[in-house]
């Protein structure tokens, strides 16, 4: 079974807005010619930032300014589930549509099916009487790794996709050393880049 990816970032009040913020630099949309490393880095950074912000929203929704909720309105018998009053997310379908602005449908099916395909309180998201409720205790998993962008290598490029690999470093303020290699596949549809797949291997596996 596929497991949810563990990458996350500390929540910030601006994370929600950043999900749909347009890039400040033009991103390549015509893939008829090979991308340069600089262009690939620009695409990957944009996709990773938007994906991290979306992952934060799904992992830390109760953090202030991410999702508006009313703690006084709960599901009978489930006092920890608060009503989502944010008009963007009245239902799980609304939340999924928003999630797909950063991830492809295939990625959502692979890693977030527990949220959207089941109405189980263990997922942290429930629908009741046609409205969305979120577990007020829902939290995410942080890490102490960073990507070394100058190490990015283009593995493949097609008319609507780009796959790259990049060195991942452990960075806890004391140690800065390579801990593995991440591979990211990204797709572009309607001039919007989205994360389509991810895999990781440790330094030992890479040797």
Tab-separated table of N, CA and C in Angstrom, residues 66-205:
chain	number	residue	atom	x	y	z
A	66	UNK	N	-4.877	29.139	8.190
A	66	UNK	CA	-4.838	28.141	7.124
A	66	UNK	C	-6.251	27.771	6.683
A	67	UNK	N	-7.069	27.322	7.613
A	67	UNK	CA	-8.449	26.949	7.318
A	67	UNK	C	-9.343	27.530	8.410
A	68	UNK	N	-10.392	28.226	8.020
A	68	UNK	CA	-11.319	28.805	8.991
A	68	UNK	C	-12.277	27.729	9.493
A	69	UNK	N	-12.375	27.594	10.831
A	69	UNK	CA	-13.240	26.590	11.432
A	69	UNK	C	-13.972	27.181	12.626
A	70	UNK	N	-15.066	26.530	13.011
A	70	UNK	CA	-15.858	26.961	14.164
A	70	UNK	C	-15.846	25.827	15.180
A	71	UNK	N	-15.091	26.013	16.257
A	71	UNK	CA	-14.966	24.939	17.247
A	71	UNK	C	-16.249	24.707	18.025
A	72	UNK	N	-17.206	25.624	17.949
A	72	UNK	CA	-18.472	25.443	18.667
A	72	UNK	C	-19.436	24.536	17.911
A	73	UNK	N	-19.138	24.259	16.648
A	73	UNK	CA	-20.000	23.390	15.849
A	73	UNK	C	-19.245	22.099	15.557
A	74	UNK	N	-19.713	21.020	16.156
A	74	UNK	CA	-19.036	19.730	16.039
A	74	UNK	C	-20.007	18.646	15.579
A	75	UNK	N	-19.454	17.485	15.240
A	75	UNK	CA	-20.273	16.332	14.869
A	75	UNK	C	-20.754	15.656	16.155
A	76	UNK	N	-22.038	15.297	16.254
A	76	UNK	CA	-22.532	14.598	17.445
A	76	UNK	C	-21.689	13.359	17.751
A	77	UNK	N	-21.186	13.285	18.953
A	77	UNK	CA	-20.357	12.166	19.365
A	77	UNK	C	-18.903	12.307	18.976
A	78	UNK	N	-18.572	13.351	18.222
A	78	UNK	CA	-17.185	13.587	17.793
A	78	UNK	C	-16.817	15.043	18.091
A	79	UNK	N	-16.637	15.389	19.363
A	79	UNK	CA	-16.397	16.790	19.735
A	79	UNK	C	-15.091	17.373	19.203
A	80	UNK	N	-14.148	16.506	18.783
A	80	UNK	CA	-12.872	17.013	18.275
A	80	UNK	C	-12.939	17.444	16.817
A	81	UNK	N	-14.041	17.114	16.146
A	81	UNK	CA	-14.186	17.497	14.740
A	81	UNK	C	-14.968	18.800	14.638
A	82	UNK	N	-14.281	19.834	14.143
A	82	UNK	CA	-14.861	21.169	14.056
A	82	UNK	C	-15.350	21.438	12.634
A	83	UNK	N	-16.433	22.212	12.549
A	83	UNK	CA	-16.993	22.573	11.257
A	83	UNK	C	-16.062	23.529	10.507
A	84	UNK	N	-15.816	23.216	9.246
A	84	UNK	CA	-15.038	24.113	8.390
A	84	UNK	C	-15.977	25.195	7.869
A	85	UNK	N	-15.706	26.434	8.231
A	85	UNK	CA	-16.522	27.558	7.774
A	85	UNK	C	-15.872	28.286	6.603
A	86	UNK	N	-14.664	27.845	6.230
A	86	UNK	CA	-13.958	28.392	5.082
A	86	UNK	C	-14.729	28.016	3.823
A	87	UNK	N	-15.210	29.001	3.088
A	87	UNK	CA	-16.064	28.739	1.929
A	87	UNK	C	-15.336	28.008	0.802
A	88	UNK	N	-14.006	27.960	0.850
A	88	UNK	CA	-13.272	27.215	-0.168
A	88	UNK	C	-13.456	25.714	-0.005
A	89	UNK	N	-13.756	25.276	1.213
A	89	UNK	CA	-13.750	23.850	1.520
A	89	UNK	C	-15.047	23.427	2.211
A	90	UNK	N	-16.153	23.541	1.515
A	90	UNK	CA	-17.425	23.126	2.105
A	90	UNK	C	-17.549	21.601	2.136
A	91	UNK	N	-16.882	20.930	1.197
A	91	UNK	CA	-16.947	19.473	1.106
A	91	UNK	C	-15.563	18.906	0.804
A	92	UNK	N	-15.463	17.584	0.862
A	92	UNK	CA	-14.199	16.946	0.491
A	92	UNK	C	-13.896	17.158	-0.995
A	93	UNK	N	-14.945	17.236	-1.800
A	93	UNK	CA	-14.732	17.475	-3.233
A	93	UNK	C	-14.076	18.833	-3.445
A	94	UNK	N	-14.502	19.828	-2.683
A	94	UNK	CA	-13.879	21.152	-2.771
A	94	UNK	C	-12.410	21.079	-2.370
A	95	UNK	N	-12.138	20.367	-1.285
A	95	UNK	CA	-10.764	20.249	-0.792
A	95	UNK	C	-9.897	19.513	-1.797
A	96	UNK	N	-10.456	18.477	-2.418
A	96	UNK	CA	-9.677	17.733	-3.418
A	96	UNK	C	-9.364	18.621	-4.624
A	97	UNK	N	-10.333	19.377	-5.093
A	97	UNK	CA	-10.101	20.253	-6.239
A	97	UNK	C	-8.993	21.250	-5.934
A	98	UNK	N	-8.974	21.742	-4.714
A	98	UNK	CA	-7.929	22.683	-4.307
A	98	UNK	C	-6.575	21.982	-4.229
A	99	UNK	N	-6.567	20.767	-3.712
A	99	UNK	CA	-5.332	19.993	-3.613
A	99	UNK	C	-4.738	19.742	-4.990
A	100	UNK	N	-5.599	19.548	-5.986
A	100	UNK	CA	-5.123	19.264	-7.336
A	100	UNK	C	-4.588	20.498	-8.059
A	101	UNK	N	-4.550	21.647	-7.399
A	101	UNK	CA	-3.841	22.786	-7.982
A	101	UNK	C	-2.336	22.651	-7.773
A	102	UNK	N	-1.929	21.763	-6.869
A	102	UNK	CA	-0.500	21.551	-6.593
A	102	UNK	C	-0.037	20.153	-6.979
A	103	UNK	N	-0.949	19.173	-6.901
A	103	UNK	CA	-0.621	17.788	-7.229
A	103	UNK	C	-1.502	17.310	-8.381
A	104	UNK	N	-1.005	16.361	-9.167
A	104	UNK	CA	-1.836	15.757	-10.201
A	104	UNK	C	-2.858	14.824	-9.545
A	105	UNK	N	-3.967	14.525	-10.244
A	105	UNK	CA	-4.936	13.570	-9.692
A	105	UNK	C	-4.295	12.226	-9.342
A	106	UNK	N	-3.331	11.783	-10.149
A	106	UNK	CA	-2.673	10.502	-9.869
A	106	UNK	C	-1.914	10.554	-8.551
A	107	UNK	N	-1.255	11.681	-8.265
A	107	UNK	CA	-0.518	11.830	-7.010
A	107	UNK	C	-1.494	11.835	-5.833
A	108	UNK	N	-2.604	12.547	-6.001
A	108	UNK	CA	-3.605	12.605	-4.927
A	108	UNK	C	-4.154	11.217	-4.644
A	109	UNK	N	-4.447	10.446	-5.701
A	109	UNK	CA	-4.959	9.083	-5.510
A	109	UNK	C	-3.938	8.200	-4.799
A	110	UNK	N	-2.665	8.404	-5.102
A	110	UNK	CA	-1.625	7.548	-4.536
A	110	UNK	C	-1.340	7.857	-3.072
A	111	UNK	N	-1.292	9.144	-2.734
A	111	UNK	CA	-0.841	9.517	-1.401
A	111	UNK	C	-1.929	10.052	-0.463
A	112	UNK	N	-3.033	10.518	-1.008
A	112	UNK	CA	-4.055	11.139	-0.159
A	112	UNK	C	-5.422	10.474	-0.276
A	113	UNK	N	-5.462	9.238	-0.767
A	113	UNK	CA	-6.744	8.558	-0.929
A	113	UNK	C	-7.452	8.369	0.408
A	114	UNK	N	-6.678	8.259	1.488
A	114	UNK	CA	-7.290	8.068	2.808
A	114	UNK	C	-8.117	9.277	3.218
A	115	UNK	N	-7.817	10.427	2.650
A	115	UNK	CA	-8.583	11.638	2.965
A	115	UNK	C	-9.838	11.725	2.111
A	116	UNK	N	-9.694	11.461	0.814
A	116	UNK	CA	-10.779	11.754	-0.112
A	116	UNK	C	-11.655	10.570	-0.471
A	117	UNK	N	-11.147	9.350	-0.363
A	117	UNK	CA	-11.920	8.190	-0.796
A	117	UNK	C	-12.640	7.486	0.340
A	118	UNK	N	-12.399	7.903	1.558
A	118	UNK	CA	-13.032	7.267	2.707
A	118	UNK	C	-13.559	8.346	3.649
A	119	UNK	N	-14.663	8.045	4.308
A	119	UNK	CA	-15.191	8.974	5.314
A	119	UNK	C	-14.920	8.375	6.690
A	120	UNK	N	-13.624	8.317	7.010
A	120	UNK	CA	-13.139	7.670	8.221
A	120	UNK	C	-12.489	8.739	9.093
A	121	UNK	N	-12.837	8.756	10.372
A	121	UNK	CA	-12.292	9.809	11.229
A	121	UNK	C	-10.783	9.696	11.407
A	122	UNK	N	-10.224	8.495	11.147
A	122	UNK	CA	-8.773	8.340	11.249
A	122	UNK	C	-8.037	9.186	10.214
A	123	UNK	N	-8.722	9.572	9.144
A	123	UNK	CA	-8.102	10.416	8.125
A	123	UNK	C	-7.980	11.862	8.588
A	124	UNK	N	-8.748	12.221	9.618
A	124	UNK	CA	-8.721	13.593	10.107
A	124	UNK	C	-9.742	14.493	9.446
A	125	UNK	N	-10.453	13.971	8.430
A	125	UNK	CA	-11.434	14.754	7.683
A	125	UNK	C	-12.728	13.951	7.584
A	126	UNK	N	-13.843	14.554	7.956
A	126	UNK	CA	-15.139	13.893	7.889
A	126	UNK	C	-16.166	14.810	7.234
A	127	UNK	N	-17.096	14.206	6.515
A	127	UNK	CA	-18.252	14.945	6.032
A	127	UNK	C	-19.464	14.534	6.859
A	128	UNK	N	-20.262	15.525	7.246
A	128	UNK	CA	-21.472	15.264	8.033
A	128	UNK	C	-22.534	16.256	7.576
A	129	UNK	N	-23.670	15.716	7.165
A	129	UNK	CA	-24.755	16.556	6.649
A	129	UNK	C	-24.282	17.482	5.532
A	130	UNK	N	-23.421	16.928	4.664
A	130	UNK	CA	-22.987	17.679	3.500
A	130	UNK	C	-21.949	18.751	3.749
A	131	UNK	N	-21.363	18.778	4.937
A	131	UNK	CA	-20.331	19.769	5.241
A	131	UNK	C	-19.072	19.082	5.755
A	132	UNK	N	-17.953	19.770	5.585
A	132	UNK	CA	-16.657	19.215	5.960
A	132	UNK	C	-16.298	19.593	7.394
A	133	UNK	N	-15.793	18.602	8.129
A	133	UNK	CA	-15.297	18.800	9.485
A	133	UNK	C	-13.857	18.281	9.554
A	134	UNK	N	-13.035	18.927	10.364
A	134	UNK	CA	-11.632	18.530	10.490
A	134	UNK	C	-11.298	18.265	11.952
A	135	UNK	N	-10.506	17.218	12.169
A	135	UNK	CA	-10.041	16.871	13.508
A	135	UNK	C	-9.145	17.992	14.041
A	136	UNK	N	-9.525	18.580	15.144
A	136	UNK	CA	-8.787	19.720	15.697
A	136	UNK	C	-7.409	19.329	16.209
A	137	UNK	N	-7.152	18.027	16.348
A	137	UNK	CA	-5.848	17.563	16.822
A	137	UNK	C	-4.942	17.108	15.685
A	138	UNK	N	-5.384	17.303	14.443
A	138	UNK	CA	-4.594	16.848	13.308
A	138	UNK	C	-3.269	17.601	13.240
A	139	UNK	N	-2.188	16.849	13.033
A	139	UNK	CA	-0.859	17.457	12.951
A	139	UNK	C	-0.011	16.731	11.937
A	140	UNK	N	1.122	17.303	11.578
A	140	UNK	CA	1.994	16.720	10.567
A	140	UNK	C	3.328	16.295	11.127
A	141	UNK	N	4.191	15.873	10.237
A	141	UNK	CA	5.522	15.406	10.609
A	141	UNK	C	6.554	16.323	9.968
A	142	UNK	N	7.434	16.871	10.762
A	142	UNK	CA	8.473	17.748	10.237
A	142	UNK	C	9.746	16.978	9.948
A	143	UNK	N	10.701	17.664	9.377
A	143	UNK	CA	11.984	17.015	9.153
A	143	UNK	C	13.082	18.065	9.184
A	144	UNK	N	14.308	17.625	9.028
A	144	UNK	CA	15.450	18.531	9.081
A	144	UNK	C	16.303	18.340	7.834
A	145	UNK	N	15.656	18.225	6.691
A	145	UNK	CA	16.397	18.040	5.451
A	145	UNK	C	16.176	19.217	4.520
A	146	UNK	N	17.103	19.394	3.615
A	146	UNK	CA	17.020	20.460	2.626
A	146	UNK	C	17.521	19.934	1.291
A	147	UNK	N	17.035	20.515	0.206
A	147	UNK	CA	17.454	20.091	-1.124
A	147	UNK	C	18.578	21.000	-1.625
A	148	UNK	N	19.596	20.397	-2.217
A	148	UNK	CA	20.719	21.156	-2.766
A	148	UNK	C	20.439	21.386	-4.249
A	149	UNK	N	19.887	22.558	-4.553
A	149	UNK	CA	19.372	22.812	-5.892
A	149	UNK	C	20.444	22.741	-6.975
A	150	UNK	N	21.657	23.160	-6.660
A	150	UNK	CA	22.702	23.139	-7.680
A	150	UNK	C	23.090	21.720	-8.097
A	151	UNK	N	22.623	20.718	-7.322
A	151	UNK	CA	22.922	19.323	-7.664
A	151	UNK	C	21.872	18.731	-8.602
A	152	UNK	N	20.827	19.496	-8.941
A	152	UNK	CA	19.722	18.969	-9.747
A	152	UNK	C	20.212	18.396	-11.071
A	153	UNK	N	19.684	17.212	-11.391
A	153	UNK	CA	20.015	16.541	-12.643
A	153	UNK	C	18.717	16.188	-13.379
A	154	UNK	N	18.629	16.525	-14.631
A	154	UNK	CA	17.452	16.211	-15.441
A	154	UNK	C	17.550	14.754	-15.902
A	155	UNK	N	16.570	13.945	-15.537
A	155	UNK	CA	16.560	12.537	-15.933
A	155	UNK	C	15.812	12.321	-17.243
A	156	UNK	N	14.684	13.026	-17.397
A	156	UNK	CA	13.922	12.888	-18.635
A	156	UNK	C	13.025	14.103	-18.821
A	157	UNK	N	12.687	14.335	-20.081
A	157	UNK	CA	11.790	15.430	-20.431
A	157	UNK	C	10.935	14.987	-21.597
A	158	UNK	N	9.607	15.137	-21.451
A	158	UNK	CA	8.686	14.815	-22.532
A	158	UNK	C	7.838	16.041	-22.821
A	159	UNK	N	6.860	15.885	-23.690
A	159	UNK	CA	6.098	17.062	-24.128
A	159	UNK	C	5.261	17.688	-23.016
A	160	UNK	N	4.989	16.931	-21.962
A	160	UNK	CA	4.191	17.495	-20.875
A	160	UNK	C	4.742	17.139	-19.497
A	161	UNK	N	5.996	16.701	-19.425
A	161	UNK	CA	6.513	16.256	-18.129
A	161	UNK	C	8.018	16.467	-18.017
A	162	UNK	N	8.465	16.499	-16.768
A	162	UNK	CA	9.878	16.661	-16.446
A	162	UNK	C	10.182	15.824	-15.218
A	163	UNK	N	11.239	15.028	-15.279
A	163	UNK	CA	11.662	14.228	-14.130
A	163	UNK	C	13.097	14.595	-13.794
A	164	UNK	N	13.306	14.903	-12.520
A	164	UNK	CA	14.637	15.317	-12.072
A	164	UNK	C	15.026	14.539	-10.817
A	165	UNK	N	16.307	14.528	-10.516
A	165	UNK	CA	16.756	14.014	-9.227
A	165	UNK	C	17.644	15.071	-8.597
A	166	UNK	N	17.673	15.061	-7.275
A	166	UNK	CA	18.372	16.111	-6.548
A	166	UNK	C	18.878	15.562	-5.225
A	167	UNK	N	20.044	16.019	-4.812
A	167	UNK	CA	20.614	15.558	-3.544
A	167	UNK	C	19.872	16.182	-2.378
A	168	UNK	N	19.604	15.337	-1.383
A	168	UNK	CA	18.926	15.783	-0.163
A	168	UNK	C	19.930	15.763	0.982
A	169	UNK	N	19.968	16.846	1.731
A	169	UNK	CA	20.936	16.975	2.819
A	169	UNK	C	20.245	17.046	4.170
A	170	UNK	N	20.869	16.422	5.169
A	170	UNK	CA	20.452	16.579	6.552
A	170	UNK	C	20.978	17.919	7.050
A	171	UNK	N	20.100	18.730	7.596
A	171	UNK	CA	20.490	20.059	8.062
A	171	UNK	C	19.743	20.370	9.358
A	172	UNK	N	20.391	20.104	10.485
A	172	UNK	CA	19.766	20.372	11.777
A	172	UNK	C	20.453	21.513	12.517
A	173	UNK	N	21.213	22.311	11.782
A	173	UNK	CA	21.921	23.424	12.404
A	173	UNK	C	23.310	23.047	12.871
A	174	UNK	N	23.560	21.760	12.999
A	174	UNK	CA	24.871	21.270	13.440
A	174	UNK	C	25.515	20.385	12.373
A	175	UNK	N	24.679	19.595	11.724
A	175	UNK	CA	25.169	18.656	10.719
A	175	UNK	C	24.640	19.068	9.354
A	176	UNK	N	25.506	19.083	8.352
A	176	UNK	CA	25.083	19.336	6.975
A	176	UNK	C	25.802	18.321	6.097
A	177	UNK	N	25.117	17.252	5.786
A	177	UNK	CA	25.719	16.188	4.984
A	177	UNK	C	24.639	15.526	4.145
A	178	UNK	N	25.046	14.949	3.017
A	178	UNK	CA	24.083	14.312	2.136
A	178	UNK	C	23.445	13.116	2.838
A	179	UNK	N	22.120	13.029	2.726
A	179	UNK	CA	21.409	11.923	3.363
A	179	UNK	C	20.687	11.051	2.349
A	180	UNK	N	20.576	11.530	1.102
A	180	UNK	CA	19.909	10.715	0.110
A	180	UNK	C	19.691	11.470	-1.190
A	181	UNK	N	18.966	10.841	-2.096
A	181	UNK	CA	18.646	11.427	-3.391
A	181	UNK	C	17.136	11.310	-3.605
A	182	UNK	N	16.512	12.426	-3.965
A	182	UNK	CA	15.084	12.438	-4.251
A	182	UNK	C	14.864	12.553	-5.753
A	183	UNK	N	13.858	11.854	-6.239
A	183	UNK	CA	13.458	11.946	-7.641
A	183	UNK	C	12.040	12.500	-7.703
A	184	UNK	N	11.838	13.527	-8.509
A	184	UNK	CA	10.531	14.166	-8.644
A	184	UNK	C	10.101	14.164	-10.105
A	185	UNK	N	8.854	13.776	-10.326
A	185	UNK	CA	8.252	13.861	-11.648
A	185	UNK	C	7.166	14.928	-11.602
A	186	UNK	N	7.211	15.833	-12.572
A	186	UNK	CA	6.261	16.942	-12.623
A	186	UNK	C	5.588	16.971	-13.980
A	187	UNK	N	4.316	17.355	-13.992
A	187	UNK	CA	3.583	17.442	-15.249
A	187	UNK	C	2.999	18.839	-15.407
A	188	UNK	N	2.858	19.254	-16.669
A	188	UNK	CA	2.266	20.547	-16.960
A	188	UNK	C	0.987	20.344	-17.756
A	189	UNK	N	-0.113	20.921	-17.275
A	189	UNK	CA	-1.387	20.912	-17.981
A	189	UNK	C	-1.976	22.305	-17.870
A	190	UNK	N	-2.473	22.817	-18.979
A	190	UNK	CA	-3.034	24.171	-19.033
A	190	UNK	C	-2.048	25.183	-18.445
A	191	UNK	N	-0.766	24.983	-18.790
A	191	UNK	CA	0.326	25.879	-18.382
A	191	UNK	C	0.550	25.917	-16.868
A	192	UNK	N	0.078	24.896	-16.155
A	192	UNK	CA	0.287	24.821	-14.705
A	192	UNK	C	1.109	23.569	-14.395
A	193	UNK	N	2.234	23.760	-13.717
A	193	UNK	CA	3.081	22.650	-13.296
A	193	UNK	C	2.561	22.069	-11.986
A	194	UNK	N	2.530	20.727	-11.920
A	194	UNK	CA	2.086	20.035	-10.704
A	194	UNK	C	3.018	18.861	-10.420
A	195	UNK	N	3.095	18.483	-9.149
A	195	UNK	CA	3.883	17.319	-8.758
A	195	UNK	C	3.099	16.057	-9.096
A	196	UNK	N	3.756	15.118	-9.795
A	196	UNK	CA	3.081	13.905	-10.244
A	196	UNK	C	3.546	12.654	-9.509
A	197	UNK	N	4.802	12.638	-9.064
A	197	UNK	CA	5.288	11.471	-8.338
A	197	UNK	C	6.589	11.832	-7.641
A	198	UNK	N	6.941	11.023	-6.662
A	198	UNK	CA	8.177	11.243	-5.908
A	198	UNK	C	8.705	9.919	-5.419
A	199	UNK	N	10.018	9.781	-5.400
A	199	UNK	CA	10.658	8.622	-4.770
A	199	UNK	C	11.947	9.091	-4.122
A	200	UNK	N	12.388	8.347	-3.139
A	200	UNK	CA	13.607	8.719	-2.409
A	200	UNK	C	14.455	7.492	-2.144
A	201	UNK	N	15.758	7.713	-2.081
A	201	UNK	CA	16.647	6.636	-1.678
A	201	UNK	C	17.718	7.211	-0.780
A	202	UNK	N	18.184	6.407	0.139
A	202	UNK	CA	19.209	6.852	1.071
A	202	UNK	C	20.572	6.829	0.411
A	203	UNK	N	21.557	7.399	1.081
A	203	UNK	CA	22.918	7.398	0.545
A	203	UNK	C	23.398	5.974	0.325
A	204	UNK	N	23.115	5.085	1.248
A	204	UNK	CA	23.548	3.696	1.120
A	204	UNK	C	22.909	3.021	-0.094
A	205	UNK	N	21.617	3.323	-0.330
A	205	UNK	CA	20.927	2.729	-1.468
A	205	UNK	C	21.490	3.246	-2.779
